Coordinates of C-alpha atoms and ligand atoms in Angstrom, one line a residue:
Chain O
M1 CA 131.9 197.7 90.8
S2 CA 132.0 198.6 87.1
N3 CA 130.9 196.2 84.5
L4 CA 134.5 195.8 83.4
E5 CA 135.6 195.0 86.9
K6 CA 132.8 192.4 87.3
Y7 CA 133.6 190.9 83.9
D8 CA 137.3 190.6 84.8
E9 CA 136.6 189.2 88.2
V10 CA 134.6 186.3 86.6
F11 CA 137.5 185.4 84.5
M12 CA 140.1 185.7 87.2
T13 CA 138.2 183.7 89.8
N14 CA 137.1 181.0 87.3
F15 CA 140.5 180.5 85.6
Q16 CA 142.9 181.7 88.4
V17 CA 144.6 184.1 86.0
S18 CA 145.9 187.6 86.6
R19 CA 144.4 190.8 85.1
E20 CA 147.5 191.1 82.8
Q21 CA 146.7 187.8 81.1
L22 CA 143.1 188.7 80.3
P23 CA 143.4 190.6 77.0
V24 CA 144.9 187.6 75.1
L25 CA 142.8 184.9 76.7
T26 CA 141.0 182.7 74.3
Y27 CA 139.1 179.5 74.5
Q28 CA 141.5 176.5 75.2
S29 CA 144.5 178.8 75.4
V30 CA 144.8 177.8 79.0
S31 CA 144.2 174.3 80.3
V32 CA 141.4 175.4 82.7
W33 CA 139.4 177.0 79.8
D34 CA 138.3 173.7 78.3
S35 CA 134.7 172.8 77.6
V36 CA 133.9 172.1 81.2
G37 CA 135.6 175.3 82.3
H38 CA 133.6 177.1 79.6
M39 CA 130.3 176.1 81.1
G40 CA 131.5 177.2 84.6
L41 CA 132.5 180.6 83.1
V42 CA 129.1 181.0 81.4
A43 CA 127.3 180.1 84.7
S44 CA 129.4 182.7 86.6
M45 CA 128.8 185.3 83.9
E46 CA 125.1 184.7 84.0
E47 CA 125.0 185.0 87.7
S48 CA 127.1 188.1 87.9
F49 CA 125.1 190.0 85.3
G50 CA 121.7 188.4 85.9
I51 CA 121.2 187.1 82.4
M52 CA 120.8 183.7 80.7
M53 CA 122.7 183.3 77.5
D54 CA 121.5 181.6 74.3
P55 CA 123.3 178.5 73.0
E56 CA 124.7 180.4 70.0
D57 CA 126.2 183.0 72.3
I58 CA 127.6 180.3 74.6
I59 CA 129.3 178.7 71.6
G60 CA 130.4 182.1 70.2
F61 CA 132.0 183.2 73.5
S62 CA 135.4 182.3 72.2
S63 CA 137.7 184.9 73.9
Y64 CA 137.9 187.5 76.5
E65 CA 137.4 190.2 73.9
E66 CA 134.6 188.4 72.0
G67 CA 132.7 187.9 75.3
K68 CA 132.4 191.7 75.7
R69 CA 130.7 191.9 72.3
I70 CA 128.4 189.1 73.2
L71 CA 127.3 190.7 76.4
E72 CA 126.0 193.6 74.3
N73 CA 123.3 191.3 73.1
Y74 CA 122.0 191.4 76.6
D75 CA 122.3 195.2 76.9
I76 CA 125.4 195.0 79.0
S77 CA 128.3 197.2 77.9
V78 CA 131.6 196.2 79.3
Chain M
M1 CA 102.2 173.4 109.6
A2 CA 105.0 171.1 110.5
N3 CA 108.2 172.0 108.8
S4 CA 109.3 168.4 108.6
R5 CA 107.7 168.3 105.2
L6 CA 109.8 166.6 102.6
L7 CA 110.1 169.5 100.2
D8 CA 109.8 172.4 102.6
K9 CA 110.5 175.7 100.8
K10 CA 112.1 173.8 97.9
V11 CA 111.5 175.7 94.6
C12 CA 110.1 173.3 92.0
L13 CA 109.0 173.7 88.4
I14 CA 106.5 171.2 87.0
T15 CA 105.5 171.2 83.3
G16 CA 102.1 170.1 82.1
S17 CA 100.4 170.4 85.4
A18 CA 96.9 171.4 84.2
R19 CA 95.7 167.9 84.5
G20 CA 96.6 164.2 84.8
I21 CA 99.9 163.1 86.3
G22 CA 101.4 166.7 86.3
K23 CA 98.5 168.0 88.4
A24 CA 98.9 165.2 90.9
I25 CA 102.7 165.9 91.1
A26 CA 102.1 169.6 91.7
S27 CA 99.5 168.9 94.4
R28 CA 101.7 166.4 96.1
F29 CA 104.7 168.7 96.1
A30 CA 102.6 171.5 97.5
E31 CA 101.4 169.2 100.3
E32 CA 105.0 168.6 101.2
G33 CA 105.7 172.3 101.5
A34 CA 107.3 173.0 98.1
I35 CA 107.0 176.4 96.4
V36 CA 105.6 175.1 93.1
Y37 CA 105.8 176.8 89.8
A38 CA 103.0 175.0 88.0
N39 CA 103.0 175.2 84.2
A40 CA 100.0 175.1 82.0
R41 CA 99.3 176.3 78.5
I42 CA 96.0 178.2 78.6
A43 CA 96.5 181.6 80.4
G44 CA 94.4 181.8 83.6
S45 CA 93.3 178.1 83.4
I46 CA 94.8 177.0 86.7
D47 CA 94.7 180.3 88.6
D48 CA 91.8 179.1 90.9
W49 CA 93.2 175.7 91.5
A50 CA 96.7 177.2 92.3
K51 CA 95.2 179.6 94.9
E52 CA 93.2 176.8 96.5
C53 CA 96.2 174.5 96.6
S54 CA 98.4 177.3 98.1
D55 CA 95.9 178.1 100.8
K56 CA 95.2 174.5 101.7
N57 CA 98.9 173.7 102.1
E58 CA 100.2 177.0 103.4
T59 CA 102.6 177.4 100.6
Q60 CA 102.8 179.1 97.2
V61 CA 101.6 177.5 94.0
I62 CA 102.4 179.9 91.2
P63 CA 101.0 179.3 87.7
V64 CA 103.3 179.9 84.8
Y65 CA 101.7 179.8 81.4
F66 CA 103.8 178.7 78.4
D67 CA 104.1 176.0 75.7
V68 CA 107.3 174.0 76.5
T69 CA 108.3 174.3 72.8
D70 CA 108.4 178.1 73.1
Y71 CA 112.1 178.6 74.0
V72 CA 111.9 182.3 74.5
T73 CA 109.1 182.1 77.1
V74 CA 110.6 179.1 78.8
K75 CA 113.8 181.2 79.3
Q76 CA 111.8 184.1 80.6
V77 CA 110.1 181.9 83.2
I78 CA 113.4 180.4 84.4
M79 CA 114.7 183.9 84.8
Q80 CA 111.5 184.9 86.6
I81 CA 112.1 182.0 89.1
N82 CA 115.6 183.2 89.6
R83 CA 114.5 186.7 90.2
E84 CA 111.7 185.7 92.6
Q85 CA 113.4 182.8 94.5
Q86 CA 117.1 183.2 93.6
H87 CA 117.3 179.5 93.0
L88 CA 115.6 176.3 91.6
D89 CA 115.7 173.0 93.4
V90 CA 113.6 170.6 91.3
L91 CA 112.5 170.4 87.7
V92 CA 109.9 167.9 86.7
N93 CA 109.6 167.4 83.0
N94 CA 106.2 166.0 82.7
A95 CA 104.5 167.7 79.8
G96 CA 104.1 165.3 76.9
V97 CA 102.0 164.2 74.0
V98 CA 101.0 160.7 73.2
S99 CA 99.9 159.0 70.0
Y100 CA 98.7 155.6 69.0
E101 CA 99.7 154.7 65.4
L102 CA 100.7 151.5 63.7
L103 CA 104.1 151.8 61.9
G104 CA 102.6 152.3 58.5
M105 CA 100.3 155.1 59.7
I106 CA 102.8 157.3 61.4
Q107 CA 102.4 160.8 60.1
P108 CA 105.6 162.8 59.8
D109 CA 104.1 166.0 61.2
N110 CA 102.8 164.2 64.3
L111 CA 106.2 162.5 64.6
R112 CA 108.1 165.7 64.5
N113 CA 105.7 167.5 66.9
M114 CA 106.0 164.7 69.4
F115 CA 109.8 164.8 69.3
E116 CA 109.6 168.6 69.7
V117 CA 107.5 168.4 72.8
N118 CA 108.7 165.1 74.4
V119 CA 112.4 165.4 73.6
V120 CA 113.7 168.8 72.2
A121 CA 111.7 170.9 74.7
M122 CA 112.8 168.6 77.5
I123 CA 116.5 169.0 76.6
Q124 CA 116.1 172.8 76.5
L125 CA 114.4 172.9 79.9
I126 CA 117.3 170.8 81.3
Q127 CA 119.8 173.2 79.7
L128 CA 118.3 176.2 81.3
A129 CA 117.3 174.8 84.7
S130 CA 120.7 173.1 85.2
R131 CA 122.5 176.4 84.7
L132 CA 120.5 177.9 87.6
M133 CA 121.0 174.7 89.7
S134 CA 124.8 174.7 89.0
R135 CA 125.1 178.1 90.8
Q136 CA 124.1 176.5 94.0
K137 CA 125.7 173.1 93.2
R138 CA 122.5 171.3 93.9
G139 CA 119.4 170.2 92.2
S140 CA 117.1 167.3 91.1
I141 CA 115.7 166.8 87.6
I142 CA 113.0 164.3 87.0
N143 CA 111.9 163.3 83.5
I144 CA 108.7 161.4 82.8
S145 CA 109.5 158.6 80.4
S146 CA 107.2 155.6 80.0
I147 CA 107.4 151.8 80.2
V148 CA 107.0 151.7 76.4
G149 CA 110.2 153.8 76.1
V150 CA 112.1 151.1 78.0
N151 CA 110.4 148.0 76.5
G152 CA 108.8 149.0 73.3
V153 CA 105.2 148.2 72.4
K154 CA 103.1 147.5 69.3
G155 CA 101.1 150.4 67.9
Q156 CA 103.1 153.2 69.6
L157 CA 106.4 153.1 67.8
A158 CA 106.7 156.9 67.5
Y159 CA 105.7 157.7 71.0
S160 CA 107.9 154.9 72.4
A161 CA 110.8 156.4 70.4
T162 CA 110.4 159.7 72.1
K163 CA 110.2 158.1 75.5
G164 CA 113.3 155.9 74.7
A165 CA 115.1 159.2 74.0
V166 CA 114.0 160.4 77.4
V167 CA 115.7 157.4 78.9
S168 CA 119.0 158.0 77.2
L169 CA 119.0 161.7 77.6
T170 CA 118.4 161.2 81.3
K171 CA 121.4 158.9 81.6
S172 CA 123.7 161.3 79.7
A173 CA 122.5 164.4 81.6
A174 CA 123.1 162.6 84.9
K175 CA 126.7 161.9 83.9
E176 CA 127.3 165.5 82.6
L177 CA 125.7 167.2 85.6
A178 CA 127.0 165.0 88.4
P179 CA 130.0 167.3 89.0
Q180 CA 127.5 170.1 89.7
N181 CA 125.8 167.8 92.2
I182 CA 122.7 167.9 90.0
R183 CA 120.8 164.6 90.0
V184 CA 118.9 163.5 86.9
N185 CA 116.5 160.6 87.0
A186 CA 113.5 159.4 85.0
I187 CA 110.2 157.7 86.0
A188 CA 108.8 155.1 83.6
P189 CA 105.1 154.9 84.4
G190 CA 103.0 151.9 83.3
M191 CA 99.3 152.4 82.6
I192 CA 98.1 155.2 84.8
G193 CA 94.4 155.9 85.1
T194 CA 94.2 159.5 84.0
E195 CA 91.1 160.7 82.2
R196 CA 93.0 160.5 79.0
L197 CA 94.2 157.0 79.4
S198 CA 90.9 155.7 80.7
A199 CA 89.2 157.0 77.6
V200 CA 91.7 155.1 75.4
L201 CA 91.4 152.0 77.4
E202 CA 87.6 151.8 77.5
K203 CA 87.6 149.8 74.3
N204 CA 90.1 147.1 75.1
F205 CA 90.5 147.4 78.9
S206 CA 90.3 143.7 79.9
E207 CA 92.9 142.8 77.3
R208 CA 95.4 145.3 78.6
I209 CA 94.7 144.9 82.3
S210 CA 96.0 141.3 82.2
D211 CA 99.4 142.7 81.4
I212 CA 99.6 144.4 84.8
G213 CA 100.9 142.1 87.6
L214 CA 99.1 144.1 90.3
G215 CA 95.9 143.7 88.4
R216 CA 94.9 147.4 88.3
L217 CA 95.8 150.7 86.7
G218 CA 98.2 153.0 88.5
K219 CA 97.0 156.2 90.0
P220 CA 98.5 159.6 89.2
E221 CA 99.2 160.0 92.9
E222 CA 101.5 156.9 92.7
I223 CA 103.6 158.6 90.1
A224 CA 103.6 161.8 92.2
N225 CA 104.9 159.8 95.2
A226 CA 107.8 158.4 93.2
C227 CA 108.6 162.0 92.0
L228 CA 108.5 163.2 95.6
F229 CA 111.1 160.6 96.5
L230 CA 113.4 161.6 93.6
G231 CA 112.8 165.3 94.2
S232 CA 113.5 165.1 98.0
D233 CA 116.7 164.5 99.9
L234 CA 115.6 160.9 100.5
S235 CA 117.2 160.1 97.1
E236 CA 120.3 162.2 97.6
Y237 CA 122.6 159.4 96.3
I238 CA 120.5 158.4 93.3
S239 CA 121.2 159.7 89.8
G240 CA 121.0 158.4 86.3
Q241 CA 118.2 155.9 87.2
I242 CA 115.0 154.9 85.4
L243 CA 112.4 154.1 88.0
G244 CA 109.6 151.9 86.7
V245 CA 106.3 152.7 88.4
D246 CA 104.1 150.2 86.7
G247 CA 102.6 147.7 89.1
C248 CA 104.8 145.0 87.6
T249 CA 103.5 145.3 84.0
V250 CA 104.9 143.0 81.4
L251 CA 104.4 144.3 77.9
Ligands
LIG1 N1 98.9 158.2 81.7 C1 99.8 157.2 81.5 O1 99.4 156.0 81.5 C2 101.2 157.5 81.1 C3 102.1 156.4 81.0 C4 103.4 156.6 80.8 C5 103.9 157.9 80.6 N2 103.0 159.0 80.7 C6 103.6 160.3 80.6 O2 103.2 161.1 81.7 C7 103.2 162.5 81.3 C8 101.8 163.0 81.7 O3 100.8 162.3 81.1 P1 99.3 162.3 81.4 O4 98.8 160.9 81.3 O5 99.0 163.0 82.6 O6 98.8 163.1 80.1 P2 97.7 164.2 79.9 O7 96.6 164.1 80.8 O8 97.5 164.2 78.4 O9 98.5 165.5 80.3 C9 99.6 166.0 79.6 C10 99.9 167.4 80.1 O10 101.0 167.9 79.3 C11 100.7 169.1 78.8 N3 101.3 169.5 77.5 C12 101.2 168.8 76.3 N4 101.9 169.4 75.4 C13 102.4 170.6 76.0 C14 103.2 171.6 75.6 N5 103.7 171.7 74.3 N6 103.6 172.6 76.4 C15 103.1 172.5 77.7 N7 102.4 171.6 78.2 C16 102.0 170.6 77.3 C17 99.1 169.1 78.6 O11 98.7 170.4 78.6 P3 97.2 170.8 78.2 O12 96.3 170.5 79.4 O13 97.2 172.2 77.8 O14 96.8 169.9 77.0 C18 98.7 168.3 79.9 O15 98.6 169.1 81.0 C19 103.4 162.5 79.8 O16 104.8 162.8 79.6 C20 103.1 161.1 79.4 O17 103.8 160.7 78.2 C21 101.7 158.8 81.0

């Protein structure tokens, strides 16, 4: 599985959304991506990519696209 | 060895386990079959003890050296545990610093340092450990508070403030982490006869002992037994509690 596939998979399983919805997905744009959903997303991201994110990155992870940039801080290119 | 041990193969991280109460907790957990990540500060200082303890109990006691206020290293250790064991079952936040100062003599630097170790570092450890625990939807976190954090005491305002913070952060973390099936409890020890405390008490021992209903100091092993209960499945339905282990002390 490519990094992009893994990344998409985390969003799709956590938020029950389709791949087509992903590019425009931002924090709180869907009801499931609230603060609790956010911590669930972070936990799955960390598990999938074998990383632990710093609090500033957890806070900064504000959209599907922004998340890709944040993962670069952990040497993961999506 | 019988596998009916209470913490058989449970992965546990215990901070401040070079001596005193932390060491007693690490030993007790190993006796009950836990895989213990025992934290100390001075590199190499507990290697021999860890090996002895592993052999005696037919388990693994793995020393991990870090200062709890060093966030980067703490994170590396949590990731190490994840790499080596794929999960974490129990975190015991025991490392702590104590001070005895009358209100007018509290020094700001001491105060800040005490909050860094006793509170800020504890919160960061809970943040990191709970994220591992949330993956398996299971875990137990035990924070060491103190009777003075619950009741207050003369001459230890600063220390008691940090331990009071441990009480409230325990209750809040328990609420926040309950949906993840992570339990968070605190132990509030009374006067426990570690070498450190015995030295402090030498001067006014008879005056303080009269405060203790059971008429004697507690033993580090007695705190360890309470930790064992909270770490094991015996306490599966208990979270957000502050368990006094103080021999009925009245301050
Ligand atoms: N003894 C009592 O009567 C009593 C009563 C109520 C609550 N408590 C609490 O119980 C806990 C253990 O106390 P104790 O009596 O066993 O004290 P202790 O003998 O002084 O042991 C404290 C341990 O914490 C470690 N530690 C301190 N600062 C640290 C840091 N920044 N990073 C990592 N480790 C650090 C120490 O490491 P080093 O060995 O490297 O110094 C030591 O191993 C503390 O939280 C204390 O507040 C104790």
